[in-house]
């Protein structure tokens, strides 16, 4: 009773003492802070507070009763919630606000306040009752949600900006590249093309975009083989590489186009889009052709006078046998040696142009493989006083192939082995027959070849940069070897370590037509 009755405050006479105590207990038991203010007295002082209110605010009831509620706001007066309360008090109406209040120790708490007027029979507002809850936690959570939302919004904006920049960046690359680009949908319709495409094919975007690839121009891309490859890109992820299209295109005439197509991949994710890059290689191919033609003509032209010189040198060689002049004989001997070298070089150049034009002729006949190897090694050994060539193993095979071509391969590999191992004198030639193949391995312990150069040494005119200055050569020997071996359906490869040496090996498949000369194992 004490807690509620404060001298000035009492309920109407109708309220029984028991009812009154019950109400007081109920209010005191509430978890919400409850206060009652007396509107009839100056400055609307608090005349009742319950226990929860003391707990929420940290004030003792002796510091609460008699005060106006504003002490809870301390100096934080400029709040919209306060104006709402003020209006409600002036008008005698209800109000619900979230207001910033401060505990006795100064800590801020968010007070969710329900305020209602209590009116008498004349509709006069005598009291206000305020029910409050500390909703700081909820407020904090709401604030966090708001701030997360704001952060997210900001991140989305940044990301959108990045994407837009990336898009512009990509678009500028797409427009700058000197290749025609087409993006296709899964049903091979043109989604977009770059400016280079428009300019190269002298077409408009309208007559290109949205059309099926095969309907473009005069059907230049409607090639069954290409169609098959393109249709496999999305299901298999296999790209189309270096597909050549020679065609009489509308507006631009006869051109040779090189086409590469890939499934578009972004950040490791494949998209259902195909990117085609088209390069006009008409001029490049024409220049290459002219170079090849020049090579072929030049070597033919050189060969003719050289053959005549060779003939005369042979005559001179025969004539000087009768002369007893050592110096003259030595000079003529050297001349015939260099004429022979020149003859071989020109012969190699001619071979290259024949390979290029596919004009190489094979004269296949069975021959004794081991004899051929022995004779070739003997002839090279004869010409090289510096190196020792050791043959191990044997094939025992009558091989059906072009003997002069295979001799050329072995000669080339041995000459290289000698040339590229000036400081190591031993060269090995190992012969074997392995499940249907003859294998020849030529090993030296010379300069070796770096890993990334190994595949390239078989390319036409390729020479390893480090050796270019030190050793003479044209970079065509291995190219010829590889094509001769491949013409016999064999393979040629190298294993090498820089500074340690190289092993060039080739295998040739045996045919069942020619049995081993001694009936031994020839691998069949
Ligand atoms: P060439 O010897 O006339 O340059 P090749 O086609 O025979 O031409 O060889 C191509 C290149 O391969 C050589 O320039 C050389 O760099 C490298 N090469 C070939 N054989 C060997 C070898 N036995 N050891 C090291 N490098 C070699």
CSV table of N, CA and C in Angstrom, one decimal, residues 284-338:
chain,number,residue,atom,x,y,z
A,284,UNK,N,49.0,-12.8,-95.6
A,284,UNK,CA,50.1,-13.5,-94.9
A,284,UNK,C,50.4,-14.8,-95.7
A,285,UNK,N,49.3,-15.5,-96.1
A,285,UNK,CA,49.5,-16.8,-96.8
A,285,UNK,C,50.2,-16.6,-98.1
A,286,UNK,N,49.8,-15.4,-98.8
A,286,UNK,CA,50.4,-15.1,-100.1
A,286,UNK,C,51.9,-14.9,-99.9
A,287,UNK,N,52.3,-14.1,-98.8
A,287,UNK,CA,53.7,-13.8,-98.6
A,287,UNK,C,54.5,-15.1,-98.4
A,288,UNK,N,53.9,-16.0,-97.5
A,288,UNK,CA,54.5,-17.3,-97.2
A,288,UNK,C,54.7,-18.1,-98.5
A,289,UNK,N,53.7,-18.0,-99.3
A,289,UNK,CA,53.7,-18.8,-100.6
A,289,UNK,C,54.9,-18.2,-101.5
A,290,UNK,N,55.0,-16.9,-101.5
A,290,UNK,CA,56.0,-16.3,-102.3
A,290,UNK,C,57.4,-16.6,-101.8
A,291,UNK,N,57.5,-16.7,-100.4
A,291,UNK,CA,58.8,-17.1,-99.8
A,291,UNK,C,59.1,-18.5,-100.2
A,292,UNK,N,58.1,-19.4,-100.1
A,292,UNK,CA,58.4,-20.8,-100.5
A,292,UNK,C,58.7,-20.9,-101.9
A,293,UNK,N,58.0,-20.1,-102.8
A,293,UNK,CA,58.3,-20.2,-104.2
A,293,UNK,C,59.7,-19.7,-104.5
A,294,UNK,N,60.1,-18.6,-103.8
A,294,UNK,CA,61.5,-18.1,-103.9
A,294,UNK,C,62.5,-19.2,-103.5
A,295,UNK,N,62.2,-19.8,-102.4
A,295,UNK,CA,63.2,-20.8,-101.9
A,295,UNK,C,63.3,-21.9,-103.0
A,296,UNK,N,62.2,-22.3,-103.5
A,296,UNK,CA,62.2,-23.4,-104.5
A,296,UNK,C,62.9,-23.0,-105.8
A,297,UNK,N,62.6,-21.8,-106.3
A,297,UNK,CA,63.2,-21.3,-107.5
A,297,UNK,C,64.7,-21.1,-107.3
A,298,UNK,N,65.1,-20.4,-106.1
A,298,UNK,CA,66.5,-20.1,-105.9
A,298,UNK,C,67.3,-21.4,-105.8
A,299,UNK,N,66.8,-22.4,-105.1
A,299,UNK,CA,67.6,-23.6,-104.9
A,299,UNK,C,67.7,-24.4,-106.3
A,300,UNK,N,66.6,-24.3,-107.1
A,300,UNK,CA,66.7,-24.9,-108.4
A,300,UNK,C,67.8,-24.2,-109.3
A,301,UNK,N,67.7,-22.8,-109.2
A,301,UNK,CA,68.6,-22.0,-110.1
A,301,UNK,C,70.1,-22.3,-109.6
A,302,UNK,N,70.3,-22.4,-108.3
A,302,UNK,CA,71.6,-22.6,-107.8
A,302,UNK,C,72.1,-24.0,-108.2
A,303,UNK,N,71.2,-24.9,-108.2
A,303,UNK,CA,71.6,-26.3,-108.4
A,303,UNK,C,72.2,-26.5,-109.8
A,304,UNK,N,71.6,-25.8,-110.8
A,304,UNK,CA,72.1,-26.1,-112.2
A,304,UNK,C,73.6,-25.7,-112.4
A,305,UNK,N,74.0,-24.4,-112.1
A,305,UNK,CA,75.4,-24.1,-112.3
A,305,UNK,C,76.3,-24.9,-111.4
A,306,UNK,N,75.7,-25.3,-110.2
A,306,UNK,CA,76.6,-26.0,-109.2
A,306,UNK,C,76.9,-27.4,-109.8
A,307,UNK,N,75.9,-28.0,-110.4
A,307,UNK,CA,76.1,-29.4,-111.0
A,307,UNK,C,77.2,-29.3,-112.1
A,308,UNK,N,77.1,-28.2,-112.9
A,308,UNK,CA,78.2,-28.0,-113.9
A,308,UNK,C,79.6,-27.9,-113.2
A,309,UNK,N,79.6,-27.0,-112.2
A,309,UNK,CA,80.9,-26.8,-111.5
A,309,UNK,C,81.4,-28.2,-110.9
A,310,UNK,N,80.4,-28.9,-110.3
A,310,UNK,CA,80.8,-30.2,-109.8
A,310,UNK,C,81.4,-31.2,-110.8
A,311,UNK,N,80.8,-31.1,-112.0
A,311,UNK,CA,81.3,-31.9,-113.1
A,311,UNK,C,82.7,-31.5,-113.5
A,312,UNK,N,82.9,-30.2,-113.6
A,312,UNK,CA,84.3,-29.7,-114.0
A,312,UNK,C,85.3,-30.1,-112.9
A,313,UNK,N,84.9,-30.0,-111.6
A,313,UNK,CA,85.8,-30.3,-110.5
A,313,UNK,C,86.2,-31.8,-110.6
A,314,UNK,N,85.2,-32.6,-111.0
A,314,UNK,CA,85.5,-34.0,-111.2
A,314,UNK,C,86.5,-34.3,-112.3
A,315,UNK,N,86.3,-33.5,-113.4
A,315,UNK,CA,87.3,-33.6,-114.5
A,315,UNK,C,88.7,-33.2,-114.1
A,316,UNK,N,88.7,-32.0,-113.4
A,316,UNK,CA,90.0,-31.5,-113.0
A,316,UNK,C,90.7,-32.5,-112.0
A,317,UNK,N,89.9,-33.1,-111.2
A,317,UNK,CA,90.4,-34.1,-110.2
A,317,UNK,C,91.1,-35.3,-111.0
A,318,UNK,N,90.4,-35.7,-112.1
A,318,UNK,CA,91.0,-36.8,-112.9
A,318,UNK,C,92.2,-36.3,-113.6
A,319,UNK,N,92.2,-35.1,-114.1
A,319,UNK,CA,93.4,-34.6,-114.9
A,319,UNK,C,94.6,-34.4,-114.0
A,320,UNK,N,94.4,-33.9,-112.8
A,320,UNK,CA,95.6,-33.6,-112.0
A,320,UNK,C,96.3,-34.8,-111.4
A,321,UNK,N,95.7,-35.9,-111.6
A,321,UNK,CA,96.4,-37.2,-111.2
A,321,UNK,C,97.8,-37.3,-111.8
A,322,UNK,N,97.9,-36.7,-113.1
A,322,UNK,CA,99.1,-36.8,-113.8
A,322,UNK,C,100.1,-35.8,-113.3
A,323,UNK,N,99.6,-34.7,-112.6
A,323,UNK,CA,100.5,-33.7,-112.1
A,323,UNK,C,101.1,-34.0,-110.8
A,324,UNK,N,102.4,-33.7,-110.6
A,324,UNK,CA,103.0,-34.0,-109.3
A,324,UNK,C,103.0,-32.8,-108.4
A,325,UNK,N,102.0,-32.0,-108.5
A,325,UNK,CA,102.0,-30.8,-107.6
A,325,UNK,C,101.0,-31.0,-106.4
A,326,UNK,N,101.6,-31.2,-105.3
A,326,UNK,CA,100.9,-31.5,-104.0
A,326,UNK,C,99.9,-30.4,-103.7
A,327,UNK,N,100.4,-29.1,-103.8
A,327,UNK,CA,99.5,-27.9,-103.5
A,327,UNK,C,98.3,-27.9,-104.4
A,328,UNK,N,98.5,-28.1,-105.7
A,328,UNK,CA,97.4,-28.1,-106.6
A,328,UNK,C,96.4,-29.1,-106.3
A,329,UNK,N,96.9,-30.3,-106.0
A,329,UNK,CA,96.0,-31.4,-105.6
A,329,UNK,C,95.2,-31.1,-104.4
A,330,UNK,N,95.9,-30.6,-103.4
A,330,UNK,CA,95.2,-30.2,-102.1
A,330,UNK,C,94.1,-29.2,-102.4
A,331,UNK,N,94.4,-28.2,-103.2
A,331,UNK,CA,93.4,-27.1,-103.5
A,331,UNK,C,92.2,-27.7,-104.2
A,332,UNK,N,92.5,-28.6,-105.2
A,332,UNK,CA,91.4,-29.1,-105.9
A,332,UNK,C,90.5,-30.1,-105.0
A,333,UNK,N,91.3,-30.8,-104.1
A,333,UNK,CA,90.6,-31.7,-103.1
A,333,UNK,C,89.6,-30.8,-102.2
A,334,UNK,N,90.1,-29.7,-101.8
A,334,UNK,CA,89.3,-28.8,-100.9
A,334,UNK,C,88.1,-28.3,-101.7
A,335,UNK,N,88.4,-27.9,-103.0
A,335,UNK,CA,87.3,-27.3,-103.8
A,335,UNK,C,86.2,-28.4,-103.9
A,336,UNK,N,86.6,-29.6,-104.2
A,336,UNK,CA,85.5,-30.6,-104.4
A,336,UNK,C,84.8,-30.8,-103.1
A,337,UNK,N,85.5,-30.7,-101.9
A,337,UNK,CA,84.8,-30.9,-100.6
A,337,UNK,C,83.7,-29.8,-100.4
A,338,UNK,N,84.1,-28.5,-100.7
A,338,UNK,CA,83.2,-27.5,-100.5
A,338,UNK,C,82.1,-27.5,-101.5
